[in-house]
Tab-separated table of C-alpha atoms in Angstrom:
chain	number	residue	atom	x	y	z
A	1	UNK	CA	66.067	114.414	72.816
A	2	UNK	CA	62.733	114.920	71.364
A	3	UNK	CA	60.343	112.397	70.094
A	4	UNK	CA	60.038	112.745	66.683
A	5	UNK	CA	64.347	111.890	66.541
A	6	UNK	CA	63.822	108.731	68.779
A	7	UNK	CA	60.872	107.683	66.151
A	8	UNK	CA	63.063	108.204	63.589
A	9	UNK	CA	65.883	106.524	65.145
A	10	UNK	CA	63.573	103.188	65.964
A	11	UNK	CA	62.177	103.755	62.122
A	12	UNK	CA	65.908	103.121	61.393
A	13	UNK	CA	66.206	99.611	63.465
A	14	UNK	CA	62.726	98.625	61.890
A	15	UNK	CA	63.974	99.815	58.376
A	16	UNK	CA	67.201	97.620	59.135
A	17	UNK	CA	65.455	94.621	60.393
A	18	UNK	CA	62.846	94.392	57.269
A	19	UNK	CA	65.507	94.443	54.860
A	20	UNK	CA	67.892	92.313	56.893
A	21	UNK	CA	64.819	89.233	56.532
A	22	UNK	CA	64.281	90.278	52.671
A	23	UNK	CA	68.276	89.518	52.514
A	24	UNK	CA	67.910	86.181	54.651
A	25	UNK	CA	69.525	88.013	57.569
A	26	UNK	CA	72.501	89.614	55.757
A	27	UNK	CA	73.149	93.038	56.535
A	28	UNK	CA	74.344	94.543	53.802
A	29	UNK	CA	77.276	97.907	53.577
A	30	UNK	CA	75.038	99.931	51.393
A	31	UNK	CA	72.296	99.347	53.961
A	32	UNK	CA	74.275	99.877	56.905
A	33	UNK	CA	76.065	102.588	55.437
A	34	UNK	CA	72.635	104.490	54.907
A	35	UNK	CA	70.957	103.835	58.016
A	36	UNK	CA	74.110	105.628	59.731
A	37	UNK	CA	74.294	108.589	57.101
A	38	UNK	CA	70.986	109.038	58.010
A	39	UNK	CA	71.235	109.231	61.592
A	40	UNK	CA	73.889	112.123	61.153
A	41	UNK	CA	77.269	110.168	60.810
A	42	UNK	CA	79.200	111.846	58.177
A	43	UNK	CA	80.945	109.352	55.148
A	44	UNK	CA	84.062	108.523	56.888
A	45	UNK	CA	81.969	107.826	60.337
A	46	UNK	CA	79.492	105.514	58.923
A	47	UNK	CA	82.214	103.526	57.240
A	48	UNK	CA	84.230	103.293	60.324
A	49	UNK	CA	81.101	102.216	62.166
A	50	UNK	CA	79.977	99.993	59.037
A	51	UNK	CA	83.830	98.043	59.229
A	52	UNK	CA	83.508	97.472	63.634
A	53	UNK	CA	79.861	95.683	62.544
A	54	UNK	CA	81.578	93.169	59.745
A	55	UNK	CA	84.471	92.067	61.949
A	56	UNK	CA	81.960	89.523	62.817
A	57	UNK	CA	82.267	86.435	61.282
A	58	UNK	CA	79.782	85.147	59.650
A	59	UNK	CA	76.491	86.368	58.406
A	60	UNK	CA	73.879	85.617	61.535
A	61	UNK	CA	77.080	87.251	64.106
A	62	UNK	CA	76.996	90.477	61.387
A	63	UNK	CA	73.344	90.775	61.531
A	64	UNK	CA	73.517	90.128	65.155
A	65	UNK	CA	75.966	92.732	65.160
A	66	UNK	CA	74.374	95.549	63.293
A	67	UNK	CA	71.584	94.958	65.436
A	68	UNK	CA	72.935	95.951	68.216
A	69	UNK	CA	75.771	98.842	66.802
A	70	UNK	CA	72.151	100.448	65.809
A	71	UNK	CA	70.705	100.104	69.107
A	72	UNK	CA	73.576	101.561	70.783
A	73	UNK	CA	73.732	104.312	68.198
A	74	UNK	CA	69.868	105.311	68.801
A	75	UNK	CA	70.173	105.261	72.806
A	76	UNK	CA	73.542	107.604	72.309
A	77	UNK	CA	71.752	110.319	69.977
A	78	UNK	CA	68.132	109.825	71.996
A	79	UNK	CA	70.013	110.689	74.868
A	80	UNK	CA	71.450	114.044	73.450
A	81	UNK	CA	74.496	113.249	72.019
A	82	UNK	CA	75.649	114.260	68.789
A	83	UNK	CA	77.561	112.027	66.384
A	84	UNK	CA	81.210	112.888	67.364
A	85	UNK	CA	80.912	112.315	70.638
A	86	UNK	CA	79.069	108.939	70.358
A	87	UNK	CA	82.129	107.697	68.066
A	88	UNK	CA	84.665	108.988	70.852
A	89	UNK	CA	82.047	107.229	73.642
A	90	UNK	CA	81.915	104.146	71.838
A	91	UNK	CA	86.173	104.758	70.852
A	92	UNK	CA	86.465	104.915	74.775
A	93	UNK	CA	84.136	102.321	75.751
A	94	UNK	CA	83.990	99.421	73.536
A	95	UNK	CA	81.661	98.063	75.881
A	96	UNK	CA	78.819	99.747	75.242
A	97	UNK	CA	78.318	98.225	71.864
A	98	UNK	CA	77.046	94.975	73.812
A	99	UNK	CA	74.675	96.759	76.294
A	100	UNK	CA	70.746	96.550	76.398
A	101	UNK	CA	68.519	99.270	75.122
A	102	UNK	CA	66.681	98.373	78.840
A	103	UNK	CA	69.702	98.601	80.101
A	104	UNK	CA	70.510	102.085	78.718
A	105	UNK	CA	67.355	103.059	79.879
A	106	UNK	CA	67.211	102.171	83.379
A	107	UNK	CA	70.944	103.465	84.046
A	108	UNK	CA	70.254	106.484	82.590
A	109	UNK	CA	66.711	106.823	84.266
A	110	UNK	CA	69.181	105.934	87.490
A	111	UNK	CA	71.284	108.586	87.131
A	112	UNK	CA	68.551	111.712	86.580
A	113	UNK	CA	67.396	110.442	89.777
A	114	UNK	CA	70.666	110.960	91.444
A	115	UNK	CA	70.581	114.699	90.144
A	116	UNK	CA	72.686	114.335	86.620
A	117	UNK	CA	70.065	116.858	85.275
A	118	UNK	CA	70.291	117.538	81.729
A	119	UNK	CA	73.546	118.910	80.406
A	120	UNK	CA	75.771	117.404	83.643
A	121	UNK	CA	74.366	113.844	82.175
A	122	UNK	CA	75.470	114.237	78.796
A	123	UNK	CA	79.068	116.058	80.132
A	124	UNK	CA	79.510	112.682	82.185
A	125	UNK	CA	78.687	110.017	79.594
A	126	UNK	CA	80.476	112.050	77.416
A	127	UNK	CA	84.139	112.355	79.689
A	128	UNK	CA	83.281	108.908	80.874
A	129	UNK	CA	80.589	106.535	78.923
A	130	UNK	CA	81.291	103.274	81.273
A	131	UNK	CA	79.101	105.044	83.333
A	132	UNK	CA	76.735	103.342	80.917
A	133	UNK	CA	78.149	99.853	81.473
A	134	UNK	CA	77.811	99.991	85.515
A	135	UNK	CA	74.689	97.883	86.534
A	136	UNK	CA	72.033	100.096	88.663
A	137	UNK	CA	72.585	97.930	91.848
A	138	UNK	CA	76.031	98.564	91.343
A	139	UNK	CA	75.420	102.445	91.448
A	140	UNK	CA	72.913	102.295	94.199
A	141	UNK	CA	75.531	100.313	96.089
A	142	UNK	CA	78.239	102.626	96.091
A	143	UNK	CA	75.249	105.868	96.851
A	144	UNK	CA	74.647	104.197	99.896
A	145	UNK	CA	78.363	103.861	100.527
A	146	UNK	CA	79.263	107.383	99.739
A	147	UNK	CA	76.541	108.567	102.187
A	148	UNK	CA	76.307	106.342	105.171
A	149	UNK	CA	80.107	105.952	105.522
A	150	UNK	CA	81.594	109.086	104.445
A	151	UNK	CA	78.306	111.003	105.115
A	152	UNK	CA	78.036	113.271	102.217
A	153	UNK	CA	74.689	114.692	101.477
A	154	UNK	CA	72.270	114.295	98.632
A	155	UNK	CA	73.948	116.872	96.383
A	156	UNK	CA	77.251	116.090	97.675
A	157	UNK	CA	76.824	112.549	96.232
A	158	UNK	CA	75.556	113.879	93.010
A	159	UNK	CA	78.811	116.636	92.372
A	160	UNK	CA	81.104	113.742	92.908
A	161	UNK	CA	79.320	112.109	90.543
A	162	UNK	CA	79.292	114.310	88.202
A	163	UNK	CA	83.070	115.546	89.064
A	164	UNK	CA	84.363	111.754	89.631
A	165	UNK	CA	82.018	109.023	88.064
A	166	UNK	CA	84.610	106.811	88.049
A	167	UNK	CA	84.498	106.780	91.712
A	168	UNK	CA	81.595	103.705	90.948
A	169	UNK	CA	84.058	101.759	89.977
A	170	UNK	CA	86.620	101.718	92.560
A	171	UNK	CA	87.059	99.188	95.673
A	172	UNK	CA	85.309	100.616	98.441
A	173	UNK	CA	87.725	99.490	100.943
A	174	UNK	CA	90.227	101.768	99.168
A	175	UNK	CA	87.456	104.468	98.612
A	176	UNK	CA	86.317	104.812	102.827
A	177	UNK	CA	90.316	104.944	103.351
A	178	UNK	CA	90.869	107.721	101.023
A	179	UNK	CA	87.983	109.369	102.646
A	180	UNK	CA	89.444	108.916	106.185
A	181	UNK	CA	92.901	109.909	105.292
A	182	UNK	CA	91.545	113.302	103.840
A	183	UNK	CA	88.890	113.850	106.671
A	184	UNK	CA	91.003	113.094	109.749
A	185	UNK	CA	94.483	112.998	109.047
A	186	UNK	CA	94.442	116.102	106.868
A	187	UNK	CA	91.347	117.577	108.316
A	188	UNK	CA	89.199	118.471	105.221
A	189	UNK	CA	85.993	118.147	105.838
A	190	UNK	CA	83.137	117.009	103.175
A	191	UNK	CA	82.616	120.521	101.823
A	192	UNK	CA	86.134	120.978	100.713
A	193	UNK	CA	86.416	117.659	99.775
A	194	UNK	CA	83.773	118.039	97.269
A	195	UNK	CA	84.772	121.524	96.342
A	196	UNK	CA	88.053	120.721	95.338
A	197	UNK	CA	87.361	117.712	93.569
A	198	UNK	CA	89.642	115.506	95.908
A	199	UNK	CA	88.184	112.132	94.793
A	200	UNK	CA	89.910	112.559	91.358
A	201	UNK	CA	93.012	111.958	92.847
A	202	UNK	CA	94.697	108.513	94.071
A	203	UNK	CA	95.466	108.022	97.450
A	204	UNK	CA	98.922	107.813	97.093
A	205	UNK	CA	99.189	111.540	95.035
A	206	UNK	CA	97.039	112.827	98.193
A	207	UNK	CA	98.924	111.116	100.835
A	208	UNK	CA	102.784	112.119	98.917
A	209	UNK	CA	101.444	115.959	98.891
A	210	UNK	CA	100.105	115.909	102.285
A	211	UNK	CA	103.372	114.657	103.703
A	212	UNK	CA	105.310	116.323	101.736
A	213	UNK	CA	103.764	119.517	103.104
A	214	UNK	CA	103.547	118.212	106.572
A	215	UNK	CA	107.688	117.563	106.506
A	216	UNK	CA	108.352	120.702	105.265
A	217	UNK	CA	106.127	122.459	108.057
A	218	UNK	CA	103.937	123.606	105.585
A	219	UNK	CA	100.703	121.755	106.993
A	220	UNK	CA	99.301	121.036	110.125
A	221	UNK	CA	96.692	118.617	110.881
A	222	UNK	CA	93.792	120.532	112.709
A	223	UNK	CA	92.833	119.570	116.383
A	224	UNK	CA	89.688	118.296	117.728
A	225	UNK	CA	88.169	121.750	117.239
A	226	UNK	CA	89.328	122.377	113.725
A	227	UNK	CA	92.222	124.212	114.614
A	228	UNK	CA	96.002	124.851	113.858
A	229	UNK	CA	99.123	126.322	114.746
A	230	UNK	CA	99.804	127.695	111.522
A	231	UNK	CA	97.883	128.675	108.532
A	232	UNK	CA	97.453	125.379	106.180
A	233	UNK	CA	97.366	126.067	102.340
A	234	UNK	CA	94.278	126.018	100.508
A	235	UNK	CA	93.912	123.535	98.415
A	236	UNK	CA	93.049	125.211	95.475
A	237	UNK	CA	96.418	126.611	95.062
A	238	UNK	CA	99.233	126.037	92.527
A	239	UNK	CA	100.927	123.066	94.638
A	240	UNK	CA	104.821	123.227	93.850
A	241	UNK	CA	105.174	126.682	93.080
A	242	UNK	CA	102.870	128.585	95.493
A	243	UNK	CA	101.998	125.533	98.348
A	244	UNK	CA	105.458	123.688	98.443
A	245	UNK	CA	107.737	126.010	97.683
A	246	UNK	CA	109.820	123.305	96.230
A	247	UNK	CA	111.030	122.192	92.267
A	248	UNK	CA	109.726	119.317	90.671
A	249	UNK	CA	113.026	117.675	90.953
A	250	UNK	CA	112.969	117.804	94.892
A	251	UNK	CA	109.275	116.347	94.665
A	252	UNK	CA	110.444	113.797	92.514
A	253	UNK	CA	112.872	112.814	94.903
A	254	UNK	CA	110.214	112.703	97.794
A	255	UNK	CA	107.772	110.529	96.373
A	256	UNK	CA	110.860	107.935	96.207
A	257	UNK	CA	112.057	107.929	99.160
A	258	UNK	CA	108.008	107.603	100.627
A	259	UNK	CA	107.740	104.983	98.230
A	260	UNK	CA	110.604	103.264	100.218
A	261	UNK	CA	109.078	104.671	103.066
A	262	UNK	CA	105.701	102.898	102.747
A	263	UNK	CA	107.171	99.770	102.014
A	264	UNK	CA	108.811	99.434	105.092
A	265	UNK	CA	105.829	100.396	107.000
A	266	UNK	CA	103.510	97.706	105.181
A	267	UNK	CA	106.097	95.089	106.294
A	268	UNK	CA	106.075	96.317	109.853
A	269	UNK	CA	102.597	95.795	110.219
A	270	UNK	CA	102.116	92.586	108.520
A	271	UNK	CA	104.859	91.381	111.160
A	272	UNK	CA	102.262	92.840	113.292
A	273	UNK	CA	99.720	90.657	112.223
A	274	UNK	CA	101.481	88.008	112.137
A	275	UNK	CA	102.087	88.333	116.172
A	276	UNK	CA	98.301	88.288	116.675
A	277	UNK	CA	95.383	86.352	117.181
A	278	UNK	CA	93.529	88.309	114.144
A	279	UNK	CA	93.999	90.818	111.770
A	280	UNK	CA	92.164	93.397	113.514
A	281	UNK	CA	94.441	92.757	117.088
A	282	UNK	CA	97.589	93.472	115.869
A	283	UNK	CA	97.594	97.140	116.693
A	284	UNK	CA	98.955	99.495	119.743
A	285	UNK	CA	96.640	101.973	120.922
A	286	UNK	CA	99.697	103.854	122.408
A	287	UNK	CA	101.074	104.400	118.471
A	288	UNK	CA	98.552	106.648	117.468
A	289	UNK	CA	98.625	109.315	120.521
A	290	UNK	CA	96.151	112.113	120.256
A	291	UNK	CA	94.682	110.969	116.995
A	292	UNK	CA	92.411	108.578	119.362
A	293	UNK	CA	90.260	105.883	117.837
A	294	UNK	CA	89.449	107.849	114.745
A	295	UNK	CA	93.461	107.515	113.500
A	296	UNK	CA	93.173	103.998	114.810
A	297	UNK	CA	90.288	103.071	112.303
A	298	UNK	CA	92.137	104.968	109.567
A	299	UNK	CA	95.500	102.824	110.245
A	300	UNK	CA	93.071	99.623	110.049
A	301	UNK	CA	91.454	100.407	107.394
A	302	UNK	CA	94.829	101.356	105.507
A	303	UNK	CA	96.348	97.678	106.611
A	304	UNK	CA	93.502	95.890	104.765
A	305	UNK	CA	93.797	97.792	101.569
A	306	UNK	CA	97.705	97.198	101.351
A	307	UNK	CA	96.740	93.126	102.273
A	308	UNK	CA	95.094	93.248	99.691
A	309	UNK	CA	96.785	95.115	97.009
């Protein structure tokens, strides 16, 4: 946002904090309730915001907590959004209320430089403001993830970012299997992955369709040189309708019976492990046939996110 806002936004802390001394550190409603009219808050906002700051107890935890409702108010509407939206942020993500105006600053500073150009960045805190609450090492962490392991590019990183932030909060372990189920056992490559916005779903809606596809001959995974037997969907398609060629009531009746499915497999291979030196010895090459050693990373790799689920 431009300058002359952000002055007028810190004129509002400053305002705040002058009278909060001349009232021995007492925030008052009036006051309160002014400072967020004049931000842009209409009446029933401001009084909304102006109850959330005097559920503190006591007069220093209310001043404390004005303090810091304003601060998160200013770094919301310097960063471009309007006053609706930084209600529902703040409705979504109580969190943010407690979060450094440095903080704000270098996350958001963070996540231009991963591409989030102006527009995508306000979309994003907008659909999902913990964003906001994720530490910068955090962020930088899962980057590095994202692109040595799965090896996305640059821009790839930053549209499933933008199309999947919450994908900085998950447990990578889980996060390089769902990658490796996609890539080699249903052959999608990082393109289509990104494309089709993949890493919005769980694992266990990706790996239900896929098999449910696969058992009804309807998908085939590709060979070593990307190809198949029969044409495989794309996956931009209507899935029952158009893909499965099934009713919801038969897909219903699936996902149960993989449910029982998986259950039984997760207990076959912790028997597995259980037989073996290590964790990592209790598996048969000769199980996974032409899939090779990729397939055999994806299998471990799927053993030590059930362990620890």
């Amino acid at each position: 946002m431009s300058p002359p806002l952000a002055g007028r936004q810190t004129s509002l802390i400053l305002h705040h904090r002058s009278s909060s001394t001349h009232s021995q550190v007492t925030p008052t409603t009036e006051l309160l309730v002014r400072s967020f009219l004049d931000m842009g808050f209409t009446d029933t906002q401001a009084e909304l915001l102006n109850d959330t700051v005097f559920k503190a107890k006591g007069s220093a935890a209310a001043a404390a907590a004005a303090q810091q409702t304003l601060s998160a108010l200013t770094a919301l509407l310097v960063l471009g959004l309007n006053p609706s939206s930084v209600l529902k942020a703040l409705e979504k993500c109580p969190e943010l209320y407690h979060v450094k105006v440095s903080e704000f600053n270098q996350r958001i500073s963070n996540l231009r430089k991963l591409g989030l150009v102006e527009g995508s960045l306000q979309r994003v805190v907008a659909h999902y403001p913990q964003i906001l609450t994720i530490p910068v090492k955090r962020v930088k962490v899962v980057v590095l993830f994202i692109r040595e392991k799965c090896l996305f590019t640059v821009q790839q990183v930053t549209d499933i970012l933008r199309d999947h932030p919450a994908v900085l909060q998950e447990d990578l372990d889980q996060l390089e299997y769902k990658f490796q189920y996609v890539y080699f056992r249903m052959g999608v490559k990082q393109a289509e992955i990104v494309r089709h916005k993949l890493f919005r779903y769980t694992l266990e809606e990706v790996r239900q369709r896929h098999c449910f596809l696969e058992r009804r001959g309807l998908y085939q995974t590709p060979d070593k040189k990307g190809q198949t037997f029969i044409e495989n969907p794309k996956l931009s398609q209507t899935y029952l309708a158009h893909i499965a060629l099934a009713t919801a009531e038969e897909y219903d009746i699936f996902g149960k019976m993989m449910e029982r499915e998986w259950q039984e497999e997760d207990e076959e291979w912790r028997e597995r492990d259980r037989g073996a030196d290590g964790a990592d010895e209790g598996y048969d090459d000769e199980d996974d046939g032409e899939q090779g050693d990729e397939m055999e990373a994806d299998k471990s790799s799927y053993y030590k996110r059930k362990k620890r689920s």
